[in-house]
Amino acid sequence: MDFNDTPQEAEYRATVRAWLEDNASEYRDPPAESWKLPEFIARSKAWQAKKHAAGYTGITWPKMFGGQGLTPMHSIIYGQEEGRWHVPQGLYSIGLGMCIPTVFTHGNPEVIQRYVPKALLGEEVWCQLFSEPAAGSDLAGIRTKAVKDGDEWVIDGQKVWTSFAHASDFGIVVCRTDPNMPKHKGLTMFIVNMKAPGVTVKGIKQMSGGSDFNEVFFDGVRVQDSHRLGEVGNGWKVALTTLMHERLAVGGKPRYAPGYETLMKLAKGVEAPDGSPAIGASDVRQKIAQTYINDQGIKLTQMRALSALSKGQVPGPEQSISKVVVAKTMQDLASFALDLSGGDGFVAGSDADPELAKLQGSYLGSAGLRIAGGTDEILRNIIAERVLGLPGDMRPDKDTPFNQAVPV
Amino acid sequence: MNFDFSDEAKELGEQARKLLAEKAGTGPARKAMADGAPAMDAGLWKEISELGWTAARVPEAHGGLGLSVEEVAQLAEAAGGSLATVPLVSTLLATEALVLAGTEAQQAKWLPGIASGEVIATVAWSEPGAVNPANVKTVAKGGALSGVKQPVADLPVAHVAIVAAAGADGPQLYIVDLKGADTATVETVDLVRRHGKLTLNNTPAEALGDAGDYQDWLDRAAIILAYEAIGTAQAAMAMSVDYAKTRVAFGQKIGRYQSVKHKCADMYIKLELARAHALHGVAMIGTNGAELRQAAAAARVASLDALAFCAEENVQLHGGIGFTWESDCQFYYRRNRALVAALGPRGWWADRLVRALEQRNRAAA
Ligand SMILES: Cc1cc2nc3c(=O)[nH]c(=O)nc-3n(C[C@H](O)[C@H](O)[C@H](O)COP(=O)(O)OP(=O)(O)OC[C@H]3O[C@@H](n4cnc5c(N)ncnc54)[C@H](O)[C@@H]3O)c2cc1C
């Protein structure tokens, strides 16, 4: 066993590190104030283009799709090194992490040629149009419909919770093309132009105060048949490709989320009930230990998966444990730390201590992370069913034609 | 980076699991529980010694195979899963101490016998009134120890004990030849593994390394025992999953109910976290890594969490049958107590983890 980089890995790391030193210097410190959307987009695009020119985008993608054809280890090394800098991030994680891999797995050659390079360059932003008001966990219950008209399809319906739809140029949208089939069978996936006539994006304000996700309305939106991903009626399978990539993309702990170190630092400055520094209190120390065990345990689990990968094994649904653990650990830690800091942890805005404000952000954000990309409950189902082989839930509507399902 | 067991270690683990599945398991464990049953399965001990399991970690110069701690971890996990009534893990823990801190003469005296299986070894830190390995009251004076050690796993069959006692610089290890020593059997919650009481009354003992070595040994012991706990927890989880797939209630398999299903998922999650930290620990021993202390403590805590959860929920998931004497659930439920007692409770190790993290942060600052 060897935790150190192999000579090749070390060389790659050194190259990346030197490149970041030369190119990321403006991001050495966190921004004094968080960027407003237009600045965030402009900075994201500029940074992506810079990375692209240097060969640090699509690190694991096949060369034929404009990628670097390198290993997941290279990608991790790049991520670790970039993680030391406060570069803009997040704008492309859905597009490049999930949508584009779906496009190059299921799209035709012209579509791939048209969309993949521009996405990688960061010129075009993508979103994932899956969830609807009546279908989230139960994704196969979506109602947005697509009807064939000549060699075009006409889309009508509504999506919701679409992250970054307001900043996106394109999206992948799953639609119902045959309501006479059972729910999983009548679905088809398309690429849709977010600027096309009939697409309306309305921002939704989140609990946390930000507005990263949206409602998206489709009113007679026309899509060429060439922009279909996969066969007609095969949309569920195509969606599973996306969701598989989603598990890899949204697995880990968000880069800036507070961890055990935050609690350790905080606990030196606040009092335990008996007036002594809280860092000596047993419950505080137990929480520090538990946070380390969960967060570090997930990192190590990912390294185990990576080692398996480098030996030619495929990482399985085991990766599902990552988000379940990380999101809840974030929430527990933030909640505990804010408890510990009493009123100071409650005062917000410009009156708040910056470290405590971060914990407040984590307290609010983690609630969304437990839902996004598969809820805690759905992920436990996946672990139980796919890893442990337990029987599936009762799904009474599974085999009924979608348009005959009895409303409950 | 290569964060995985070697193929050789995995192979040995596979061999061990297969053999123990055949020769040990809950059936033999039940026989061992009966009044008057022998304190160990001598036939199995002979067989596994001949296969070189006790020789794995012993250097070649002392008649061993000179293998790494990876093999030890694999054997401990196999032993934990099988409940085998052989003093394997006790012997592995003692061997680790001798390999880590023994002088040439001490190694030459004890290791060849351990390698061949003729010498059974165990470790003894626990005392009446002591709850953690940092706090031992047995005293060392002029080459002899005085105090009481209990419960000591496998003491009734052991020939030599590695004993923790208060030395000049804090607790450290000593070697006590059990020939003629005052030993007795003690009853414990675990009805399968025999434990004993060792009364030391100015009993001759040789220092084994120093106080620093004791701390290093604790790390290694925590990792080896983490693997034993993982093996036991995994067996309890497997039992739960099997039952959830077959037992029917309200017209369907209970595994379809989410409170059952999600319990199993949580068992799996806790086990994976424990495996990750335990493997980190093995890697740190193998590479002399700086993160050994934190990895060991995390492995200990995470493995105890996994074992407690799997063992307790396994009974719950079986309903009434799980609470019967006849059910195998009790083996894991009781063994949970044995493995906590083996090296001190979760809370102490969690605190040790935080101290290690604090130290690392100070060093980095
Ligand atoms: C921050 C954020 C960003 C998002 N971004 C996107 C995006 O970009 N694109 C997109 O398509 N979607 C996105 N989503 C939507 C997300 O995928 C869904 O919210 C999620 O899958 C849950 O669906 P739902 O909201 O309909 O809740 P529901 O499915 O209605 O769930 C409600 C509750 O019921 C539970 N539940 C549901 N089914 C079961 C079951 N079978 N067993 C046990 N419990 C169950 C859930 O766990 C949950 O607790 C985002 C969500 C969030 C919070």
Tab-separated table of N, CA and C and ligand atoms in Angstrom, chain A residues 94 98 127-139 159-164 206 213 246 367-369 371-378 381 393 395, chain B residues 258 262, ligand 1:
chain	number	residue	atom	x	y	z
A	94	ILE	N	-22.818	20.633	-13.255
A	94	ILE	CA	-23.925	19.825	-13.777
A	94	ILE	C	-23.722	19.530	-15.266
A	98	MET	N	-22.562	15.869	-15.658
A	98	MET	CA	-23.667	14.947	-15.940
A	98	MET	C	-24.224	15.053	-17.352
A	127	CYS	N	-27.842	22.744	-18.270
A	127	CYS	CA	-28.587	22.393	-17.054
A	127	CYS	C	-29.319	21.060	-17.251
A	128	GLN	N	-29.782	20.515	-16.126
A	128	GLN	CA	-30.419	19.194	-16.125
A	128	GLN	C	-31.902	19.381	-15.813
A	129	LEU	N	-32.753	19.119	-16.804
A	129	LEU	CA	-34.190	19.376	-16.665
A	129	LEU	C	-34.921	18.062	-16.415
A	130	PHE	N	-34.839	17.579	-15.190
A	130	PHE	CA	-35.481	16.305	-14.855
A	130	PHE	C	-36.686	16.521	-13.946
A	131	SER	N	-36.454	17.081	-12.750
A	131	SER	CA	-37.516	17.157	-11.747
A	131	SER	C	-38.674	18.034	-12.198
A	132	GLU	N	-39.855	17.633	-11.726
A	132	GLU	CA	-41.075	18.398	-11.992
A	132	GLU	C	-41.838	18.551	-10.686
A	133	PRO	N	-42.851	19.413	-10.701
A	133	PRO	CA	-43.620	19.574	-9.465
A	133	PRO	C	-44.145	18.250	-8.926
A	134	ALA	N	-44.552	17.344	-9.819
A	134	ALA	CA	-45.129	16.091	-9.330
A	134	ALA	C	-44.176	14.912	-9.435
A	135	ALA	N	-42.908	15.169	-9.724
A	135	ALA	CA	-41.982	14.047	-9.907
A	135	ALA	C	-40.562	14.455	-9.581
A	136	GLY	N	-40.085	14.023	-8.430
A	136	GLY	CA	-38.710	14.300	-8.040
A	136	GLY	C	-37.998	13.002	-7.764
A	137	SER	N	-38.210	12.475	-6.562
A	137	SER	CA	-37.661	11.140	-6.271
A	137	SER	C	-38.220	10.149	-7.289
A	138	ASP	N	-39.489	10.267	-7.533
A	138	ASP	CA	-40.172	9.375	-8.482
A	138	ASP	C	-40.066	9.988	-9.868
A	139	LEU	N	-38.833	10.045	-10.352
A	139	LEU	CA	-38.547	10.760	-11.591
A	139	LEU	C	-39.357	10.245	-12.774
A	159	LYS	N	-40.791	22.082	-15.737
A	159	LYS	CA	-39.755	21.510	-14.888
A	159	LYS	C	-39.566	22.424	-13.678
A	160	VAL	N	-38.911	21.882	-12.641
A	160	VAL	CA	-38.690	22.703	-11.460
A	160	VAL	C	-37.393	22.296	-10.772
A	161	TRP	N	-36.889	23.165	-9.950
A	161	TRP	CA	-35.609	22.981	-9.212
A	161	TRP	C	-34.422	22.897	-10.156
A	162	THR	N	-34.547	23.475	-11.349
A	162	THR	CA	-33.477	23.336	-12.321
A	162	THR	C	-32.333	24.288	-11.970
A	163	SER	N	-31.262	23.724	-11.463
A	163	SER	CA	-30.114	24.539	-11.052
A	163	SER	C	-29.499	25.228	-12.265
A	164	PHE	N	-29.209	26.503	-12.105
A	164	PHE	CA	-28.533	27.314	-13.129
A	164	PHE	C	-29.247	27.397	-14.470
A	206	GLN	N	-34.355	30.355	-2.737
A	206	GLN	CA	-34.183	29.208	-1.851
A	206	GLN	C	-34.280	29.628	-0.395
A	213	PHE	N	-31.723	27.841	-8.205
A	213	PHE	CA	-32.585	26.982	-9.029
A	213	PHE	C	-33.853	27.698	-9.482
A	246	GLU	N	-24.114	11.667	-11.887
A	246	GLU	CA	-24.463	12.587	-10.812
A	246	GLU	C	-23.883	12.077	-9.497
A	367	ALA	N	-29.213	21.529	4.271
A	367	ALA	CA	-30.600	21.065	4.176
A	367	ALA	C	-30.953	20.783	2.715
A	368	GLY	N	-30.432	21.609	1.802
A	368	GLY	CA	-30.667	21.380	0.373
A	368	GLY	C	-29.857	20.207	-0.154
A	369	LEU	N	-28.637	20.069	0.363
A	369	LEU	CA	-27.779	18.986	-0.101
A	369	LEU	C	-28.359	17.617	0.250
A	371	ILE	N	-31.274	16.831	-0.084
A	371	ILE	CA	-32.368	16.569	-1.019
A	371	ILE	C	-31.865	16.464	-2.463
A	372	ALA	N	-30.972	17.399	-2.826
A	372	ALA	CA	-30.516	17.473	-4.215
A	372	ALA	C	-29.823	16.174	-4.631
A	373	GLY	N	-30.058	15.780	-5.893
A	373	GLY	CA	-29.357	14.611	-6.418
A	373	GLY	C	-29.721	13.314	-5.732
A	374	GLY	N	-30.954	13.193	-5.277
A	374	GLY	CA	-31.386	11.980	-4.570
A	374	GLY	C	-31.394	12.235	-3.076
A	375	THR	N	-32.565	12.092	-2.465
A	375	THR	CA	-32.679	12.383	-1.034
A	375	THR	C	-31.978	11.290	-0.216
A	376	ASP	N	-31.744	11.605	1.046
A	376	ASP	CA	-31.151	10.609	1.966
A	376	ASP	C	-31.907	9.288	1.897
A	377	GLU	N	-33.227	9.388	1.820
A	377	GLU	CA	-34.065	8.182	1.846
A	377	GLU	C	-33.894	7.378	0.554
A	378	ILE	N	-33.903	8.079	-0.566
A	378	ILE	CA	-33.745	7.385	-1.847
A	378	ILE	C	-32.362	6.738	-1.932
A	381	ASN	N	-32.326	3.614	-0.037
A	381	ASN	CA	-32.970	2.570	-0.842
A	381	ASN	C	-31.983	1.981	-1.840
A	393	ASP	N	-39.000	-1.442	-3.091
A	393	ASP	CA	-40.236	-0.967	-2.457
A	393	ASP	C	-41.441	-1.472	-3.245
A	395	ARG	N	-44.234	-0.792	-5.569
A	395	ARG	CA	-44.454	0.287	-6.541
A	395	ARG	C	-45.725	-0.039	-7.309
B	258	GLN	N	-39.188	-0.022	4.543
B	258	GLN	CA	-38.004	0.834	4.549
B	258	GLN	C	-37.324	0.940	5.897
B	262	HIS	N	-33.598	0.492	5.459
B	262	HIS	CA	-32.691	1.597	5.780
B	262	HIS	C	-31.769	1.249	6.946
C	1	LIG	C1	-30.528	22.525	-4.251
C	1	LIG	C2	-31.243	21.653	-5.211
C	1	LIG	C3	-30.866	21.622	-6.531
C	1	LIG	C4	-31.533	20.814	-7.440
C	1	LIG	N1	-31.137	20.841	-8.763
C	1	LIG	C5	-31.819	20.102	-9.661
C	1	LIG	C6	-31.503	20.155	-11.059
C	1	LIG	O1	-30.583	20.876	-11.455
C	1	LIG	N2	-32.220	19.432	-11.916
C	1	LIG	C7	-33.245	18.627	-11.505
C	1	LIG	O2	-33.829	17.982	-12.346
C	1	LIG	N3	-33.580	18.547	-10.212
C	1	LIG	C8	-32.904	19.264	-9.283
C	1	LIG	N4	-33.255	19.211	-7.953
C	1	LIG	C9	-34.407	18.404	-7.581
C	1	LIG	C10	-34.092	17.156	-6.772
C	1	LIG	O3	-33.562	16.166	-7.579
C	1	LIG	C11	-35.403	16.723	-6.113
C	1	LIG	O4	-35.809	17.754	-5.243
C	1	LIG	C12	-35.255	15.444	-5.337
C	1	LIG	O5	-34.993	14.354	-6.199
C	1	LIG	C13	-36.492	15.164	-4.480
C	1	LIG	O6	-37.668	15.241	-5.202
C	1	LIG	P1	-38.893	16.123	-4.693
C	1	LIG	O7	-38.385	17.458	-4.415
C	1	LIG	O8	-39.978	15.973	-5.667
C	1	LIG	O9	-39.317	15.479	-3.322
C	1	LIG	P2	-40.239	14.189	-3.154
C	1	LIG	O10	-39.781	13.146	-4.090
C	1	LIG	O11	-41.648	14.589	-3.196
C	1	LIG	O12	-39.844	13.768	-1.692
C	1	LIG	C14	-40.485	14.268	-0.508
C	1	LIG	C15	-40.031	13.412	0.658
C	1	LIG	O13	-40.512	12.083	0.448
C	1	LIG	C16	-39.454	11.179	0.515
C	1	LIG	N5	-39.675	10.090	-0.436
C	1	LIG	C17	-40.044	10.148	-1.729
C	1	LIG	N6	-40.092	8.938	-2.270
C	1	LIG	C18	-39.724	8.082	-1.309
C	1	LIG	C19	-39.532	6.674	-1.241
C	1	LIG	N7	-39.739	5.868	-2.308
C	1	LIG	N8	-39.127	6.154	-0.077
C	1	LIG	C20	-38.911	6.939	1.019
C	1	LIG	N9	-39.058	8.254	1.013
C	1	LIG	C21	-39.451	8.817	-0.143
C	1	LIG	C22	-38.228	11.979	0.117
C	1	LIG	O14	-37.037	11.373	0.584
C	1	LIG	C23	-38.520	13.305	0.757
C	1	LIG	O15	-38.126	13.268	2.093
C	1	LIG	C24	-32.599	20.011	-7.019
C	1	LIG	C25	-32.988	20.032	-5.678
C	1	LIG	C26	-32.332	20.844	-4.777
C	1	LIG	C27	-32.772	20.859	-3.354
